[in-house]
C-alpha cells in the first residue's frame, strides 16, 4: 500500500538507487535534485520565489536507524519553491521524497503540478534525536500528464520554515 511504501522510504538511510523494491513494489528513480548543488539546481530550474526568509543550512544528523548523514540544504519561509523534473512516465503515480530535518514538524505545503493543485504535503510531529526524514508525497497518476513536470511547493503555515536537502522522484515500474 502507499502508506507502507511511503513509511519505509521515509526512514531509509542508505542510497536511493536507480531502482528500489518496497513490499514487492518495484520503484524506478526517474529524477533527483541535490539542493545547493549548482548544476543540479540549474538542470531542474530549482528556485525559491518571494520568500520572507531563506537560508542555507549544513547538517550532520541521524536517521532513525542511527546512520549519520551530512548534507547541505535550504530552508525558506513564505513564498514558494518550484522545480522541473523529467523522465516521467505519464498516467502513473509519482512518489516524491524530500530529505529534511525533522526537528520541527507542524507545517503544511500545497503541491501543484503544471499549475494544478494536487493536495497538501503535511508534516506532523518532530524528532529531536533522529532528525533526518525523507518526507513523502504521492502525486496521483491523474496529475502526471506529461514526461516533464513543473512542481510547486507553497507553504501555508504562518511563521514556519520548510527545509529541504534532496528531492528524489520514483514511479512504480
Short mmCIF file of N, CA, C and O in Angstrom, two decimals, residues 8-87:
data_model
loop_
_atom_site.label_atom_id
_atom_site.label_comp_id
_atom_site.label_asym_id
_atom_site.label_seq_id
_atom_site.Cartn_x
_atom_site.Cartn_y
_atom_site.Cartn_z
N UNK A 8 8.18 3.28 4.75
CA UNK A 8 9.51 2.64 4.67
C UNK A 8 10.54 3.60 4.09
O UNK A 8 11.66 3.69 4.57
N UNK A 9 10.16 4.30 3.01
CA UNK A 9 11.10 5.20 2.34
C UNK A 9 11.41 6.43 3.22
O UNK A 9 12.49 6.99 3.14
N UNK A 10 10.47 6.79 4.05
CA UNK A 10 10.63 7.97 4.91
C UNK A 10 11.85 7.82 5.81
O UNK A 10 12.51 8.80 6.13
N UNK A 11 12.14 6.57 6.24
CA UNK A 11 13.24 6.35 7.19
C UNK A 11 14.45 5.69 6.56
O UNK A 11 15.39 5.32 7.26
N UNK A 12 14.45 5.58 5.24
CA UNK A 12 15.55 4.90 4.53
C UNK A 12 16.82 5.75 4.59
O UNK A 12 16.84 6.89 4.14
N UNK A 13 17.88 5.17 5.15
CA UNK A 13 19.12 5.94 5.32
C UNK A 13 20.15 5.63 4.23
O UNK A 13 21.07 6.41 4.02
N UNK A 14 20.00 4.49 3.56
CA UNK A 14 21.02 4.14 2.56
C UNK A 14 20.69 4.80 1.22
O UNK A 14 19.68 5.47 1.07
N UNK A 15 21.56 4.59 0.26
CA UNK A 15 21.47 5.27 -1.02
C UNK A 15 20.14 5.00 -1.71
O UNK A 15 19.65 3.88 -1.71
N UNK A 16 19.56 6.05 -2.27
CA UNK A 16 18.33 5.91 -3.06
C UNK A 16 18.77 5.54 -4.48
O UNK A 16 19.13 6.41 -5.26
N UNK A 17 18.78 4.24 -4.79
CA UNK A 17 19.32 3.78 -6.06
C UNK A 17 18.39 4.02 -7.24
O UNK A 17 17.30 4.57 -7.10
N UNK A 18 18.86 3.56 -8.41
CA UNK A 18 18.07 3.70 -9.64
C UNK A 18 16.75 2.98 -9.50
O UNK A 18 15.72 3.41 -10.01
N UNK A 19 16.80 1.83 -8.81
CA UNK A 19 15.56 1.09 -8.55
C UNK A 19 15.59 0.65 -7.09
O UNK A 19 16.66 0.45 -6.51
N UNK A 20 14.42 0.50 -6.53
CA UNK A 20 14.32 0.01 -5.16
C UNK A 20 13.03 -0.78 -5.08
O UNK A 20 12.09 -0.54 -5.85
N UNK A 21 12.99 -1.76 -4.20
CA UNK A 21 11.78 -2.56 -4.04
C UNK A 21 11.28 -2.40 -2.62
O UNK A 21 12.06 -2.54 -1.67
N UNK A 22 10.01 -2.04 -2.49
CA UNK A 22 9.40 -1.89 -1.17
C UNK A 22 8.14 -2.73 -1.14
O UNK A 22 7.22 -2.51 -1.93
N UNK A 23 8.12 -3.70 -0.24
CA UNK A 23 6.93 -4.54 -0.09
C UNK A 23 6.46 -5.13 -1.43
O UNK A 23 5.27 -5.10 -1.74
N UNK A 24 7.42 -5.58 -2.23
CA UNK A 24 7.07 -6.22 -3.50
C UNK A 24 6.76 -5.25 -4.63
O UNK A 24 6.52 -5.67 -5.76
N UNK A 25 6.77 -3.94 -4.36
CA UNK A 25 6.53 -2.96 -5.42
C UNK A 25 7.88 -2.45 -5.90
O UNK A 25 8.70 -1.98 -5.11
N UNK A 26 8.13 -2.59 -7.21
CA UNK A 26 9.37 -2.10 -7.78
C UNK A 26 9.21 -0.63 -8.15
O UNK A 26 8.29 -0.27 -8.88
N UNK A 27 10.11 0.19 -7.61
CA UNK A 27 10.09 1.62 -7.91
C UNK A 27 11.34 1.99 -8.70
O UNK A 27 12.43 1.52 -8.41
N UNK A 28 11.15 2.83 -9.69
CA UNK A 28 12.25 3.29 -10.52
C UNK A 28 12.49 4.76 -10.27
O UNK A 28 11.55 5.56 -10.31
N UNK A 29 13.75 5.11 -9.99
CA UNK A 29 14.07 6.53 -9.78
C UNK A 29 14.10 7.22 -11.14
O UNK A 29 14.82 6.80 -12.04
N UNK A 30 13.29 8.26 -11.27
CA UNK A 30 13.25 8.96 -12.55
C UNK A 30 14.02 10.27 -12.52
O UNK A 30 14.44 10.78 -13.56
N UNK A 31 14.22 10.83 -11.32
CA UNK A 31 14.96 12.09 -11.24
C UNK A 31 15.37 12.31 -9.80
O UNK A 31 14.83 11.71 -8.87
N UNK A 32 16.35 13.19 -9.61
CA UNK A 32 16.80 13.56 -8.27
C UNK A 32 17.34 14.98 -8.35
O UNK A 32 17.94 15.37 -9.35
N UNK A 33 17.06 15.76 -7.32
CA UNK A 33 17.58 17.13 -7.24
C UNK A 33 18.40 17.24 -5.97
O UNK A 33 17.90 16.97 -4.87
N UNK A 34 19.66 17.64 -6.14
CA UNK A 34 20.55 17.83 -5.00
C UNK A 34 20.58 19.32 -4.69
O UNK A 34 21.18 20.10 -5.44
N UNK A 35 19.89 19.72 -3.63
CA UNK A 35 19.77 21.13 -3.28
C UNK A 35 21.15 21.72 -2.97
O UNK A 35 21.97 21.06 -2.32
N UNK A 36 21.38 22.94 -3.44
CA UNK A 36 22.63 23.69 -3.30
C UNK A 36 23.77 23.11 -4.14
O UNK A 36 24.90 23.56 -4.03
N UNK A 37 23.49 22.13 -4.97
CA UNK A 37 24.48 21.66 -5.94
C UNK A 37 24.10 22.39 -7.23
O UNK A 37 23.04 22.16 -7.80
N UNK A 38 24.97 23.32 -7.64
CA UNK A 38 24.61 24.29 -8.69
C UNK A 38 24.09 23.65 -9.98
O UNK A 38 23.04 24.06 -10.50
N UNK A 39 24.81 22.65 -10.50
CA UNK A 39 24.39 22.03 -11.76
C UNK A 39 23.02 21.39 -11.61
O UNK A 39 22.17 21.50 -12.49
N UNK A 40 22.81 20.69 -10.50
CA UNK A 40 21.54 20.02 -10.27
C UNK A 40 20.41 21.04 -10.19
O UNK A 40 19.35 20.87 -10.79
N UNK A 41 20.64 22.13 -9.45
CA UNK A 41 19.60 23.17 -9.35
C UNK A 41 19.30 23.78 -10.71
O UNK A 41 18.14 23.98 -11.07
N UNK A 42 20.35 24.06 -11.50
CA UNK A 42 20.12 24.68 -12.81
C UNK A 42 19.39 23.74 -13.76
O UNK A 42 18.47 24.15 -14.46
N UNK A 43 19.81 22.48 -13.79
CA UNK A 43 19.16 21.50 -14.67
C UNK A 43 17.67 21.39 -14.39
O UNK A 43 16.88 21.12 -15.28
N UNK A 44 17.29 21.59 -13.13
CA UNK A 44 15.89 21.42 -12.74
C UNK A 44 15.17 22.76 -12.54
O UNK A 44 14.05 22.78 -12.05
N UNK A 45 15.86 23.85 -12.92
CA UNK A 45 15.31 25.21 -12.76
C UNK A 45 14.77 25.41 -11.34
O UNK A 45 13.71 26.00 -11.13
N UNK A 46 15.52 24.87 -10.37
CA UNK A 46 15.09 24.98 -8.97
C UNK A 46 15.19 26.43 -8.53
O UNK A 46 16.19 27.10 -8.74
N UNK A 47 14.11 26.93 -7.91
CA UNK A 47 14.13 28.31 -7.42
C UNK A 47 13.17 28.46 -6.25
O UNK A 47 12.21 27.70 -6.13
N UNK A 48 13.47 29.44 -5.43
CA UNK A 48 12.57 29.82 -4.34
C UNK A 48 12.18 31.26 -4.59
O UNK A 48 13.04 32.12 -4.81
N UNK A 49 10.87 31.51 -4.64
CA UNK A 49 10.35 32.80 -5.06
C UNK A 49 9.58 33.47 -3.92
O UNK A 49 8.79 32.81 -3.24
N UNK A 50 9.80 34.77 -3.76
CA UNK A 50 9.02 35.60 -2.81
C UNK A 50 9.08 35.12 -1.37
O UNK A 50 8.14 35.36 -0.60
N UNK A 51 10.16 34.45 -0.98
CA UNK A 51 10.27 34.01 0.41
C UNK A 51 10.49 35.21 1.32
O UNK A 51 11.19 36.15 0.96
N UNK A 52 9.88 35.16 2.52
CA UNK A 52 10.13 36.20 3.53
C UNK A 52 11.53 36.03 4.08
O UNK A 52 12.18 36.98 4.47
N UNK A 53 11.96 34.76 4.13
CA UNK A 53 13.28 34.47 4.68
C UNK A 53 13.77 33.19 4.01
O UNK A 53 12.97 32.31 3.67
N UNK A 54 15.08 33.11 3.79
CA UNK A 54 15.64 31.91 3.17
C UNK A 54 17.10 31.82 3.59
O UNK A 54 17.79 32.82 3.63
N UNK A 55 17.53 30.62 3.97
CA UNK A 55 18.92 30.48 4.39
C UNK A 55 19.44 29.07 4.08
O UNK A 55 18.68 28.11 4.02
N UNK A 56 20.75 29.00 3.89
CA UNK A 56 21.42 27.72 3.66
C UNK A 56 21.66 27.05 5.00
O UNK A 56 21.84 27.73 6.01
N UNK A 57 21.72 25.74 4.99
CA UNK A 57 21.97 25.03 6.23
C UNK A 57 22.78 23.76 5.94
O UNK A 57 22.57 23.11 4.93
N UNK A 58 23.75 23.49 6.82
CA UNK A 58 24.54 22.25 6.72
C UNK A 58 24.27 21.46 7.99
O UNK A 58 24.39 22.00 9.07
N UNK A 59 23.89 20.20 7.83
CA UNK A 59 23.56 19.40 8.99
C UNK A 59 24.24 18.04 8.92
O UNK A 59 24.38 17.46 7.85
N UNK A 60 24.62 17.55 10.09
CA UNK A 60 25.15 16.19 10.23
C UNK A 60 24.23 15.54 11.25
O UNK A 60 24.36 15.79 12.45
N UNK A 61 23.29 14.74 10.76
CA UNK A 61 22.22 14.23 11.61
C UNK A 61 22.06 12.72 11.44
O UNK A 61 22.65 12.13 10.54
N UNK A 62 21.21 12.13 12.30
CA UNK A 62 20.96 10.69 12.24
C UNK A 62 19.58 10.38 11.69
O UNK A 62 18.62 11.10 11.97
N UNK A 63 19.52 9.28 10.95
CA UNK A 63 18.24 8.66 10.59
C UNK A 63 17.80 7.79 11.78
O UNK A 63 18.61 7.49 12.65
N UNK A 64 16.54 7.35 11.80
CA UNK A 64 16.07 6.52 12.92
C UNK A 64 16.89 5.24 13.14
O UNK A 64 16.90 4.71 14.24
N UNK A 65 17.56 4.73 12.10
CA UNK A 65 18.38 3.52 12.29
C UNK A 65 19.77 3.84 12.83
O UNK A 65 20.60 2.96 12.96
N UNK A 66 20.02 5.14 13.11
CA UNK A 66 21.30 5.53 13.70
C UNK A 66 22.36 5.95 12.70
O UNK A 66 23.42 6.44 13.08
N UNK A 67 22.10 5.77 11.39
CA UNK A 67 23.07 6.15 10.37
C UNK A 67 23.19 7.67 10.31
O UNK A 67 22.19 8.39 10.28
N UNK A 68 24.44 8.15 10.32
CA UNK A 68 24.70 9.59 10.27
C UNK A 68 24.97 10.02 8.83
O UNK A 68 25.76 9.39 8.13
N UNK A 69 24.29 11.08 8.42
CA UNK A 69 24.49 11.63 7.08
C UNK A 69 24.72 13.13 7.22
O UNK A 69 24.03 13.80 7.99
N UNK A 70 25.69 13.64 6.46
CA UNK A 70 25.91 15.08 6.43
C UNK A 70 25.42 15.60 5.08
O UNK A 70 25.68 14.99 4.05
N UNK A 71 24.70 16.71 5.09
CA UNK A 71 24.15 17.24 3.84
C UNK A 71 23.94 18.74 3.98
O UNK A 71 23.86 19.26 5.09
N UNK A 72 23.89 19.42 2.84
CA UNK A 72 23.57 20.85 2.84
C UNK A 72 22.23 21.04 2.18
O UNK A 72 21.86 20.29 1.26
N UNK A 73 21.50 22.02 2.66
CA UNK A 73 20.18 22.26 2.11
C UNK A 73 19.78 23.71 2.29
O UNK A 73 20.61 24.57 2.58
N UNK A 74 18.51 23.96 2.11
CA UNK A 74 17.99 25.31 2.19
C UNK A 74 16.69 25.28 2.98
O UNK A 74 15.97 24.29 2.95
N UNK A 75 16.45 26.34 3.70
CA UNK A 75 15.18 26.49 4.43
C UNK A 75 14.57 27.80 3.98
O UNK A 75 15.29 28.77 3.70
N UNK A 76 13.24 27.82 3.87
CA UNK A 76 12.59 29.06 3.46
C UNK A 76 11.25 29.20 4.16
O UNK A 76 10.65 28.22 4.58
N UNK A 77 10.83 30.46 4.27
CA UNK A 77 9.55 30.76 4.90
C UNK A 77 8.79 31.68 3.96
O UNK A 77 9.34 32.66 3.45
N UNK A 78 7.52 31.36 3.73
CA UNK A 78 6.71 32.16 2.82
C UNK A 78 7.09 31.90 1.37
O UNK A 78 8.01 31.14 1.09
N UNK A 79 6.37 32.53 0.46
CA UNK A 79 6.66 32.35 -0.96
C UNK A 79 6.43 30.92 -1.40
O UNK A 79 5.55 30.23 -0.88
N UNK A 80 7.25 30.43 -2.33
CA UNK A 80 7.13 29.04 -2.78
C UNK A 80 8.45 28.57 -3.39
O UNK A 80 9.30 29.38 -3.76
N UNK A 81 8.60 27.27 -3.46
CA UNK A 81 9.73 26.64 -4.16
C UNK A 81 9.17 25.98 -5.40
O UNK A 81 8.03 25.48 -5.40
N UNK A 82 9.95 26.00 -6.47
CA UNK A 82 9.48 25.40 -7.72
C UNK A 82 10.65 24.73 -8.43
O UNK A 82 11.79 25.20 -8.33
N UNK A 83 10.36 23.63 -9.11
CA UNK A 83 11.39 22.91 -9.85
C UNK A 83 10.74 22.11 -10.96
O UNK A 83 9.53 21.91 -10.98
N UNK A 84 11.58 21.65 -11.88
CA UNK A 84 11.11 20.84 -13.01
C UNK A 84 11.77 19.48 -12.94
O UNK A 84 12.95 19.38 -12.61
N UNK A 85 10.99 18.46 -13.29
CA UNK A 85 11.58 17.12 -13.38
C UNK A 85 11.25 16.53 -14.74
O UNK A 85 10.26 16.92 -15.39
N UNK A 86 12.11 15.61 -15.18
CA UNK A 86 11.87 14.96 -16.48
C UNK A 86 11.96 13.45 -16.33
O UNK A 86 12.06 12.94 -15.22
N UNK A 87 11.90 12.74 -17.45
CA UNK A 87 11.91 11.26 -17.49
C UNK A 87 10.66 10.66 -16.87
O UNK A 87 10.67 9.52 -16.41
#
